[in-house]
Amino acid sequence: RALMISYFDAAAAKLVSEHEAVRALEESNRRVLAVKGELSEEQSVAYETQRKQVDKLRAQLTSLSECIQRPMPELHEDTRTTRIDAEVEQKEAGGQQSATGNESAFEDDDTRNFYECLIDLRAAVPAVLLGETDPR
């Protein structure tokens, strides 16, 4: 039992440190998104890999904590990076959905009409204001 508790404590410390590393990577990705507007393929893959490793470790540690009846370590979540993460995943999912044609890029029909149904400005604005003159 003492060996399992020792292993749990070491794994819990590893989980906390890996979780902090994922948060740091999320913060870095947030800054890159703010500057460039998109993440490179390498950054996305590195983040996904590290996040999946933390998720696996968390699942295994949860199982072990139930078996030895020890509480899970608290992982501090940063709401800013979680929202950025959700936006990135939503953009990626949106890109896949728009490729299939299931989802519209506009919120409602009025917004879609505003951007897609353009009026002819030459018919609506007087020619004098457009700088055009009638040939006589």
Short mmCIF file of C-alpha atoms in Angstrom, two decimals:
data_model
loop_
_atom_site.label_atom_id
_atom_site.label_comp_id
_atom_site.label_asym_id
_atom_site.label_seq_id
_atom_site.Cartn_x
_atom_site.Cartn_y
_atom_site.Cartn_z
CA ARG A 1 0.00 0.00 0.00
CA ALA A 2 2.83 2.41 0.83
CA LEU A 3 4.36 1.74 -2.59
CA MET A 4 1.08 2.59 -4.33
CA ILE A 5 0.74 5.81 -2.32
CA SER A 6 4.30 6.75 -3.17
CA TYR A 7 3.66 6.05 -6.85
CA PHE A 8 0.43 8.07 -6.70
CA ASP A 9 2.21 11.06 -5.16
CA ALA A 10 4.92 10.96 -7.84
CA ALA A 11 2.36 10.62 -10.62
CA ALA A 12 0.28 13.44 -9.14
CA ALA A 13 3.34 15.72 -9.11
CA LYS A 14 4.00 14.75 -12.74
CA LEU A 15 0.37 15.49 -13.66
CA VAL A 16 0.53 18.94 -12.07
CA SER A 17 3.80 19.79 -13.86
CA GLU A 18 2.52 18.51 -17.22
CA HIS A 19 -0.71 20.41 -16.75
CA GLU A 20 1.27 23.59 -16.13
CA ALA A 21 3.27 22.89 -19.30
CA VAL A 22 0.04 22.54 -21.30
CA ARG A 23 -1.23 25.82 -19.84
CA ALA A 24 2.03 27.52 -20.82
CA LEU A 25 1.70 26.11 -24.34
CA GLU A 26 -1.92 27.32 -24.49
CA GLU A 27 -0.77 30.80 -23.47
CA SER A 28 1.91 30.72 -26.15
CA ASN A 29 -0.64 29.59 -28.73
CA ARG A 30 -2.97 32.38 -27.61
CA ARG A 31 -0.24 34.95 -28.24
CA VAL A 32 0.54 33.46 -31.66
CA LEU A 33 -3.16 33.54 -32.56
CA ALA A 34 -3.37 37.17 -31.52
CA VAL A 35 -0.34 38.11 -33.62
CA LYS A 36 -0.60 35.87 -36.69
CA GLY A 37 -4.23 34.83 -36.63
CA GLU A 38 -3.45 31.12 -37.00
CA LEU A 39 -1.28 28.37 -35.56
CA SER A 40 1.29 26.47 -37.54
CA GLU A 41 0.83 22.75 -38.09
CA GLU A 42 3.75 21.94 -35.76
CA GLN A 43 2.32 24.06 -32.94
CA SER A 44 -1.11 22.47 -33.29
CA VAL A 45 0.31 18.95 -33.33
CA ALA A 46 2.60 19.65 -30.35
CA TYR A 47 -0.29 21.04 -28.34
CA GLU A 48 -2.65 18.19 -29.20
CA THR A 49 -0.01 15.58 -28.35
CA GLN A 50 0.79 17.14 -25.00
CA ARG A 51 -2.87 17.64 -24.16
CA LYS A 52 -3.67 14.01 -24.96
CA GLN A 53 -0.79 12.84 -22.76
CA VAL A 54 -2.10 14.92 -19.86
CA ASP A 55 -5.62 13.57 -20.41
CA LYS A 56 -4.34 9.98 -20.37
CA LEU A 57 -2.30 10.61 -17.23
CA ARG A 58 -5.31 12.25 -15.57
CA ALA A 59 -7.54 9.26 -16.44
CA GLN A 60 -4.99 6.76 -15.12
CA LEU A 61 -4.41 8.79 -11.97
CA THR A 62 -8.16 9.10 -11.39
CA SER A 63 -8.48 5.33 -11.52
CA LEU A 64 -5.56 4.88 -9.12
CA SER A 65 -6.90 7.51 -6.73
CA GLU A 66 -10.22 5.66 -6.55
CA CYS A 67 -8.45 2.39 -5.83
CA ILE A 68 -6.26 3.72 -3.01
CA GLN A 69 -8.90 6.23 -1.87
CA ARG A 70 -6.74 9.33 -2.21
CA PRO A 71 -7.99 12.68 -3.55
CA MET A 72 -6.89 13.86 -6.96
CA PRO A 73 -4.52 16.83 -7.06
CA GLU A 74 -6.16 20.13 -7.92
CA LEU A 75 -5.36 21.43 -11.36
CA HIS A 76 -5.79 25.16 -11.72
CA GLU A 77 -7.62 26.09 -14.88
CA ASP A 78 -7.04 29.42 -16.60
CA THR A 79 -10.32 30.58 -18.12
CA ARG A 80 -8.60 32.77 -20.73
CA THR A 81 -6.70 29.91 -22.31
CA THR A 82 -9.67 27.58 -22.04
CA ARG A 83 -11.76 30.05 -24.04
CA ILE A 84 -9.01 30.47 -26.63
CA ASP A 85 -8.73 26.72 -26.86
CA ALA A 86 -12.44 26.41 -27.39
CA GLU A 87 -12.33 29.08 -30.08
CA VAL A 88 -9.50 27.31 -31.88
CA GLU A 89 -11.32 23.99 -31.75
CA GLN A 90 -14.52 25.70 -32.84
CA LYS A 91 -12.73 27.31 -35.79
CA GLU A 92 -11.23 23.96 -36.78
CA ALA A 93 -14.61 22.27 -36.46
CA GLY A 94 -16.26 25.16 -38.31
CA GLY A 95 -13.80 24.78 -41.14
CA GLN A 96 -14.70 21.14 -41.47
CA GLN A 97 -18.42 21.88 -41.27
CA SER A 98 -18.29 24.67 -43.82
CA ALA A 99 -16.41 22.35 -46.16
CA THR A 100 -19.34 19.96 -45.99
CA GLY A 101 -21.83 22.80 -46.45
CA ASN A 102 -23.87 22.04 -43.34
CA GLU A 103 -23.18 25.29 -41.52
CA SER A 104 -23.59 28.87 -42.70
CA ALA A 105 -20.95 31.49 -41.96
CA PHE A 106 -23.67 33.99 -41.04
CA GLU A 107 -25.76 34.13 -37.88
CA ASP A 108 -29.08 34.77 -39.58
CA ASP A 109 -30.70 35.56 -42.92
CA ASP A 110 -30.55 39.34 -42.44
CA THR A 111 -26.79 39.24 -41.94
CA ARG A 112 -26.36 36.93 -44.91
CA ASN A 113 -28.48 39.19 -47.11
CA PHE A 114 -26.51 42.26 -46.01
CA TYR A 115 -23.24 40.72 -47.20
CA GLU A 116 -24.41 38.69 -50.19
CA CYS A 117 -27.18 40.77 -51.79
CA LEU A 118 -25.40 43.93 -52.82
CA ILE A 119 -27.32 46.74 -54.44
CA ASP A 120 -26.07 48.52 -57.53
CA LEU A 121 -24.57 51.77 -56.22
CA ARG A 122 -24.82 53.44 -59.61
CA ALA A 123 -28.58 53.08 -59.47
CA ALA A 124 -28.90 54.25 -55.85
CA VAL A 125 -26.36 57.13 -55.70
CA PRO A 126 -26.61 60.19 -57.96
CA ALA A 127 -24.02 60.26 -60.73
CA VAL A 128 -22.68 63.63 -59.55
CA LEU A 129 -21.62 62.11 -56.22
CA LEU A 130 -19.86 59.23 -57.98
CA GLY A 131 -17.85 61.66 -60.13
CA GLU A 132 -19.55 60.60 -63.31
CA THR A 133 -20.87 63.13 -65.75
CA ASP A 134 -23.41 62.66 -68.47
CA PRO A 135 -21.88 62.99 -71.95
CA ARG A 136 -23.70 65.76 -73.89
#
